[in-house]
XYZ file of C-alpha atoms in Angstrom:
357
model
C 13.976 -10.487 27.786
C 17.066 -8.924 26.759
C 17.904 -5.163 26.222
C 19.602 -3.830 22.694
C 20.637 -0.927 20.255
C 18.596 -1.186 17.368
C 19.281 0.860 14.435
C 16.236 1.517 12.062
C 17.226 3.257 8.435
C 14.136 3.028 5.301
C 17.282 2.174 2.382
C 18.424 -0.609 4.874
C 14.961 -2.188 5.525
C 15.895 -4.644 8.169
C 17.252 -4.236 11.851
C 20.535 -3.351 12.561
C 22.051 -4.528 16.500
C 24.180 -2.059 17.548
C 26.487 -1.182 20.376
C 27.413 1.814 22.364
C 30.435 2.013 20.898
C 28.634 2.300 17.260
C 25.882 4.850 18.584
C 29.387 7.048 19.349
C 30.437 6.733 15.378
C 26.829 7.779 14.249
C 26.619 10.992 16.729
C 30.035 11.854 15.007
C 28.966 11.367 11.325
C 25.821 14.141 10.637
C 23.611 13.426 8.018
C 23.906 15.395 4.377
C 27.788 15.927 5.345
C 30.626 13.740 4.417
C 33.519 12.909 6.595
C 36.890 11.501 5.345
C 37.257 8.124 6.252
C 41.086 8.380 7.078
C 39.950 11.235 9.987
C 37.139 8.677 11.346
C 39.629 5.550 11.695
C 42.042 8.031 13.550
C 38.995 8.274 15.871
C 37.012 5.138 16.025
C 37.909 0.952 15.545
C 38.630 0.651 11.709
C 36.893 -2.995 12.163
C 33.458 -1.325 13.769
C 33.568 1.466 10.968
C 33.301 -1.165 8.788
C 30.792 -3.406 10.216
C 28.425 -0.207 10.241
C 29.365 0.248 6.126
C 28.705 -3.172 5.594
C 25.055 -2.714 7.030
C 24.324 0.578 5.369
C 24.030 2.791 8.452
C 26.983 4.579 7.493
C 27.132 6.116 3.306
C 30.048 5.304 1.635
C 31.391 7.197 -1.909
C 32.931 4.006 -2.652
C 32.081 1.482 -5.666
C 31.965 -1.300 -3.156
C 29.123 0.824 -1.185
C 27.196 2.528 -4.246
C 23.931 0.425 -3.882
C 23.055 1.718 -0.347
C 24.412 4.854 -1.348
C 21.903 5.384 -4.361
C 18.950 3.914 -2.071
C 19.862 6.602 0.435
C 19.967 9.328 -1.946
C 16.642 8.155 -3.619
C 15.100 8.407 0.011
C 16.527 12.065 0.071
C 15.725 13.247 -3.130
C 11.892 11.721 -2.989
C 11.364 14.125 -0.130
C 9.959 11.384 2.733
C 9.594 12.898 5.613
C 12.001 10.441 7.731
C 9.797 8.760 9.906
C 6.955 7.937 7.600
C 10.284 6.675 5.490
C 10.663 4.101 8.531
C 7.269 2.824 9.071
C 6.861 2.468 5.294
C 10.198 0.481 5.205
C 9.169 -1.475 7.594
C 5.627 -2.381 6.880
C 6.298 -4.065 3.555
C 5.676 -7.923 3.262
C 7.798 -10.407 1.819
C 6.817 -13.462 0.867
C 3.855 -13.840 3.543
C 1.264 -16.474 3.152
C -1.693 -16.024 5.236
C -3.025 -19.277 4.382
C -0.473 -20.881 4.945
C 0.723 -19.257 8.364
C -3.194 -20.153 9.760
C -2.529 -23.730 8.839
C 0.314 -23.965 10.675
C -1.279 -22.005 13.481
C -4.976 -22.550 13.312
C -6.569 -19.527 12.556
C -7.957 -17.030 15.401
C -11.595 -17.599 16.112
C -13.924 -15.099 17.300
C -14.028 -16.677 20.593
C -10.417 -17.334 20.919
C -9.680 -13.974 20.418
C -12.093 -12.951 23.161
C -10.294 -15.350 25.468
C -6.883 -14.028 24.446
C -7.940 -9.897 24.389
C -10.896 -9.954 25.982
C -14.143 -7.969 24.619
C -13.101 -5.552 21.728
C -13.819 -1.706 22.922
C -17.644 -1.093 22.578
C -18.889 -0.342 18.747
C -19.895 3.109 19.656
C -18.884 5.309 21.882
C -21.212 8.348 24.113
C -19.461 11.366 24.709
C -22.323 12.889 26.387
C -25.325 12.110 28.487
C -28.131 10.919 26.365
C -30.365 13.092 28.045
C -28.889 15.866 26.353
C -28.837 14.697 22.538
C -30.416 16.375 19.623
C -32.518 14.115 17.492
C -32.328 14.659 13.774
C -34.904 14.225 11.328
C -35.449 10.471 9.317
C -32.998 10.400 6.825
C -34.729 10.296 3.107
C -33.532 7.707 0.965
C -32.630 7.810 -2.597
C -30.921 4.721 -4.933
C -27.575 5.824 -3.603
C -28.730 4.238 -0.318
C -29.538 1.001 -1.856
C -26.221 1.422 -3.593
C -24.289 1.929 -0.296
C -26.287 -0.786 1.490
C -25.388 -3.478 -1.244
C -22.090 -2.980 -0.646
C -19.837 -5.441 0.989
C -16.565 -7.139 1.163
C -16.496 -10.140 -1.300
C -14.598 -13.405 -0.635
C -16.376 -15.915 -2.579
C -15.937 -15.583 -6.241
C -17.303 -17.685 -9.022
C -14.884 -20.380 -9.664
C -13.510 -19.232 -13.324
C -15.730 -16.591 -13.825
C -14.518 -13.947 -15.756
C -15.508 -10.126 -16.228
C -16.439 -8.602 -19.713
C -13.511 -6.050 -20.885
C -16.257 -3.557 -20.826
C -17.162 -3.669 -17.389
C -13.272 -3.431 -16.304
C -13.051 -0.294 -19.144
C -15.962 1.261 -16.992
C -14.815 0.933 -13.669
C -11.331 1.592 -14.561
C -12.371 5.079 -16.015
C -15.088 5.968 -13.398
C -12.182 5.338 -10.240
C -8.865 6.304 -12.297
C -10.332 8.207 -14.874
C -8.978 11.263 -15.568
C -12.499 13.365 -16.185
C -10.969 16.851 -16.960
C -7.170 18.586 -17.425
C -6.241 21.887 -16.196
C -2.678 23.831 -16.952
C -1.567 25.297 -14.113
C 1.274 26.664 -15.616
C 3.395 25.052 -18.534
C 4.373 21.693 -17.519
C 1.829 21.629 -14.755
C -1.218 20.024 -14.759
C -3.986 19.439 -12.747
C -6.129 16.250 -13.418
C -10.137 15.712 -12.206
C -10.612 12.806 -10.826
C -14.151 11.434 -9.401
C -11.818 11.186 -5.576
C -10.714 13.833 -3.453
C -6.918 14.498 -3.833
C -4.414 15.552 -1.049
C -2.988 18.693 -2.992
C -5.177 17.872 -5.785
C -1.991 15.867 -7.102
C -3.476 12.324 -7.574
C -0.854 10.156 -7.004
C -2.150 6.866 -6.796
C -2.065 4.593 -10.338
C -4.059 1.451 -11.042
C -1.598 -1.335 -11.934
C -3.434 -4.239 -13.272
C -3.040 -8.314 -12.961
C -5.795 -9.426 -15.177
C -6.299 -13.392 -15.048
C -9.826 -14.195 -16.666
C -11.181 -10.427 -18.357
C -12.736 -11.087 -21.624
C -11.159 -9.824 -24.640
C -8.034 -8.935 -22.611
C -4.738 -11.331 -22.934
C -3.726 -12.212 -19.085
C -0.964 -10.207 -17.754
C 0.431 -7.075 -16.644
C -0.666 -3.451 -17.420
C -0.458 0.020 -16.363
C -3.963 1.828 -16.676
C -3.299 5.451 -18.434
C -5.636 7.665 -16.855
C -5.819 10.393 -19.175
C -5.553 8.411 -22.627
C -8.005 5.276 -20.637
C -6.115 2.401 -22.334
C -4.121 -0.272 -20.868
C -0.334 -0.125 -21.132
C 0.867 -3.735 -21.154
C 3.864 -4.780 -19.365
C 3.866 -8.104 -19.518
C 2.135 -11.249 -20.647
C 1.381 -14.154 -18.502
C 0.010 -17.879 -19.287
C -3.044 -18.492 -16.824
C -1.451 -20.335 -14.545
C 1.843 -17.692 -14.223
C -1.032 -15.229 -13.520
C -2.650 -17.334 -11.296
C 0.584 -17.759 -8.889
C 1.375 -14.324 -9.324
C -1.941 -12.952 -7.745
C -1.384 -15.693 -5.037
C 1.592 -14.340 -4.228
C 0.712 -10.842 -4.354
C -2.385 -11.425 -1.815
C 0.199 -12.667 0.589
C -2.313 -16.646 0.085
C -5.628 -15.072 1.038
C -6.610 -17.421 -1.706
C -10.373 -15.782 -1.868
C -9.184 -12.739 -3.321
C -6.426 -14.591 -5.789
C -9.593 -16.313 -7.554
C -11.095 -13.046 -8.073
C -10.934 -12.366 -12.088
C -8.528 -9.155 -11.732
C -6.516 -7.666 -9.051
C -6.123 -4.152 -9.170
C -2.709 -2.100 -6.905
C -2.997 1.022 -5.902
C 0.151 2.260 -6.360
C 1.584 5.410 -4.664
C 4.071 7.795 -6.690
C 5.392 9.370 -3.737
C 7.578 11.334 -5.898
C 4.351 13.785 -7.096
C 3.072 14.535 -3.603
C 6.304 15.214 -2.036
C 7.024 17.659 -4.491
C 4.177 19.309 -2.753
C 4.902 18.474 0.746
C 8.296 18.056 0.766
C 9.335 16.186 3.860
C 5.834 16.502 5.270
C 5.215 14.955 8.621
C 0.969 14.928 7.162
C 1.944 13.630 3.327
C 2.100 9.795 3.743
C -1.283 9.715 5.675
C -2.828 11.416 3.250
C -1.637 9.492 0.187
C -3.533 6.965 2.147
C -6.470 8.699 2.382
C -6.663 8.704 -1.468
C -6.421 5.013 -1.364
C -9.080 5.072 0.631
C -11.265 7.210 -1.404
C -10.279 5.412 -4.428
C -11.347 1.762 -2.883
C -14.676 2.877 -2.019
C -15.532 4.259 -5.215
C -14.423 0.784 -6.574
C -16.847 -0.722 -4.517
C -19.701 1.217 -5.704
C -18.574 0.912 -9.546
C -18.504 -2.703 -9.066
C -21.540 -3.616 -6.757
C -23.466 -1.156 -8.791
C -22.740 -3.524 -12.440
C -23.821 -6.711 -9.689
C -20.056 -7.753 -8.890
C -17.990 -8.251 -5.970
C -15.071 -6.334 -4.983
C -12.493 -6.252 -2.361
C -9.550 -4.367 -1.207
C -6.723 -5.824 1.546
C -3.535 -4.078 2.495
C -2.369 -7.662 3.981
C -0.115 -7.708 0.374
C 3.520 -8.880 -0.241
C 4.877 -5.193 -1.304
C 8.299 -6.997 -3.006
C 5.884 -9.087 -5.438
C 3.638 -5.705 -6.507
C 7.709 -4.156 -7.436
C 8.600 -7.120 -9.101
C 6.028 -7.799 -10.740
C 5.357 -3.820 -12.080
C 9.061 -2.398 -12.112
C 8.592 -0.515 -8.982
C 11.632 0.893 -6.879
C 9.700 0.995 -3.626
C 10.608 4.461 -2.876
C 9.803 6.998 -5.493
C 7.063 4.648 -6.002
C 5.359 1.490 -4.069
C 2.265 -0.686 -3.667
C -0.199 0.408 -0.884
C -2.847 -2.011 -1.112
C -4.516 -4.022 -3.844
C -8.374 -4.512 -4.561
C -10.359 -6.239 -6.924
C -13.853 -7.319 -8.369
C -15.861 -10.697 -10.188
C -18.863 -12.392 -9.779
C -19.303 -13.732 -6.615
C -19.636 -17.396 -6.043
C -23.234 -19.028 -5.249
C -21.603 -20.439 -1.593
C -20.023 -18.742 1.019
C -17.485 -21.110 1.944
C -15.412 -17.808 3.862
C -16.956 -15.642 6.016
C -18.008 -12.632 4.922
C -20.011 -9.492 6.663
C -23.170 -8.880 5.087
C -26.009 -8.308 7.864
C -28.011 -6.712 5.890
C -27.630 -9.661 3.105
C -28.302 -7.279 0.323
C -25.009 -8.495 -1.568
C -26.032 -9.402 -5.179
C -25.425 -13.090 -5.577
C-alpha cells in the first residue's frame, strides 16, 4: 500500500497525483477569482505551476488552456452542486465490456460470491418485536396486480424479432408523453407527464437506437415529447446499429439484441435552474429515471413484451452517439423492450413465472 495526494475535479475526469508542494498552490488560488500568473511564479516553482495547468486543476485564460477552461465554466454555469459534479464525473464508463471482462475473469457465481462476502444482509429486516405488529387486512386485487406481477427483467429476446412502430409510438407517448401544457408565466412551461417530477421540471428525454422497429429506418432519434414524433439524428445500416447498442450496453449482449434501446437522458441544465447547486438535485433526477423505467415496464409487459433497464452503460458512447456534452446534459441509464425469446439461455428472476413468453 502506498499513501498519495489525489486531486479529484468533474471537467478533468481522471485522477490527478499530487504533492504537498501542489496542495500549497491550490490553497493560494480560490475558486471564481483569478490570479496573475506573473504574482504566482514569484511565489511558487514555475515548472509545478505548470504541471498543475497541464492537468486542468489550475484555469488558465490562455488559448493553449481554453478547453479545460470552457469545461470548467460549463460545470459552473450548469449549477452542479460540486460533489454530485464528482461522483457523476467519475461514474461514467468508457469503453467497458461486461462480457468480455467475465470471460477473462469467469463470471461471479452465486456461491462464489457467498464464499468471497459471505451471506448477503437478510431480505427483510424487523424493527420491532413481532409480538407487537398490527396485521392489516388481505389486500384486494384488481388487473393492476396481474400487471405488476407479470413484470420482470427480460434478458432473452427473440433472435431478430422486431416491434411494430405502433407499439414503440404507444409506449413512447404513455412514459415521455407530454399529456398536458401549462404557462407558468411567458416562456415558462409546465409539462404533465404520467411520472412524478422533482420540481415538476421533467428533465429526463428518451433518446432512441432503434435496430429492428417496423416501419422505422434504423438509427438515431430524439423523441419530442410534446409534438410525439421522432426527431432523427442519424441513420445507421443494421449492423452499425447493431455495434452501436453493443457498445452502449457496455457487451451485456442480452440487452444489445433487444429490438430498441431507449437512454434516459438527464438535462441537468432544467433542474438546476431550480435547484441551483443543490446538494438533493442529482438524486432526484434519478428518482425520475426511476419512475420513468417502471412505467416502461408496465407499458411494455402490458402489450406482452419484455423490457429492461441497466445503468451498467458506457456514458462516452450515449454522447457520441446523441451529441451530448456530458454536463449540461448526459446519459443516466438506458432501457429497452422486444419479444422475449422462447429459451432462457441467461438467468433471469421470475419466481412467480408469470412473464409472457
Amino acid at each position: 500500500a502506498t499513501s498519495q495526494w489525489i486531486g479529484l475535479a468533474p471537467h478533468i475526469g481522471k485522477e490527478v497525483v499530487l504533492e504537498l508542494e501542489d496542495l500549497r498552490i491550490i490553497e493560494a488560488v480560490v475558486p471564481e477569482h483569478w490570479r496573475d500568473s506573473d504574482a504566482l511564479q514569484h511565489l511558487f516553482d514555475p515548472a509545478r505551476l505548470d504541471r498543475l495547468l497541464a492537468a486542468g486543476l489550475l484555469i488558465s485564460d490562455e488559448d493553449a488552456h481554453a478547453v479545460m477552461r470552457q469545461r470548467d465554466e460549463a460545470f459552473s454555469v450548469t449549477s452542479w452542486w460540486p460533489l454530485a459534479a464528482v461522483a457523476s464525473a467519475f461514474g461514467r464508463w468508457e469503453g467497458v465490456d461486461v462480457s468480455s471482462e467475465e470471460s477473462v475473469r469467469s463470471k461471479r457465481s452465486l456461491n462464489r460470491m457467498i464464499a468471497d462476502n459471505g451471506l448477503p444482509p437478510p431480505e427483510v429486516v424487523d424493527v420491532t418485536d413481532p409480538e407487537s405488529w398490527q396485521a392489516l387486512p388481505a389486500p384486494s386485487k384488481t388487473a393492476l396486480d396481474a400487471l405488476l406481477e407479470s413484470r420482470t427483467t427480460c434478458r432473452n429476446f427473440e433472435p431478430g424479432s422486431t416491434v411494430p412502430l405502433a407499439a414503440l409510438s404507444d409506449v413512447l407517448h404513455r412514459v415521455f408523453g407530454a399529456q398536458a401544457q401549462h404557462e407558468l408565466m411567458p416562456g415558462a412551461i409546465a409539462l404533465k407527464k404520467n411520472s412524478p417530477s422533482g420540481g415538476g421540471l421533467h428533465p429526463i428525454d428518451a433518446y432512441v437506437l432503434a435496430q429492428r422497429v417496423d416501419g422505422l429506418a434504423p438509427g438515431l432519434y430524439h423523441y419530442q415529447c410534446v409534438a410525439h414524433a421522432l426527431e432523427p439524428m442519424q441513420l445507421l445500416d443494421a449492423n452499425a446499429a447493431a455495434a452501436a447498442a453493443h457498445d452502449l450496453v457496455a457487451g451485456q449482449t442480452w440487452f444489445a439484441n433487444a429490438p430498441l434501446q431507449i437512454v434516459l437522458v438527464a438535462r441537468f441544465q432544467r433542474s438546476y435552474w431550480k435547484y441551483r447547486n443543490h446538494t438533493k438535485a442529482w438524486r432526484v433526477i434519478l428518482l425520475d429515471a426511476g419512475h420513468l423505467s417502471q412505467n416502461l415496464y408496465l407499458s411494455a409487459t402490458e402489450k406482452g413484451y419484455g423490457a429492461f433497464i441497466t445503468g451498467a452503460i458506457n456514458d462516452d458512447c450515449a454522447e457520441r452517439l446523441f451529441g451530448l456534452d456530458g454536463i449540461s446534459t448526459g446519459p443516466i441509464a438506458v432501457c429497452g423492450f422486444g419479444q422475449r425469446g422462447p429459451v432462457t439461455d441467461v438467468v433471469e428472476m421470475d419466481p412467480l413465472g408469470k412473464a409472457v413468453r
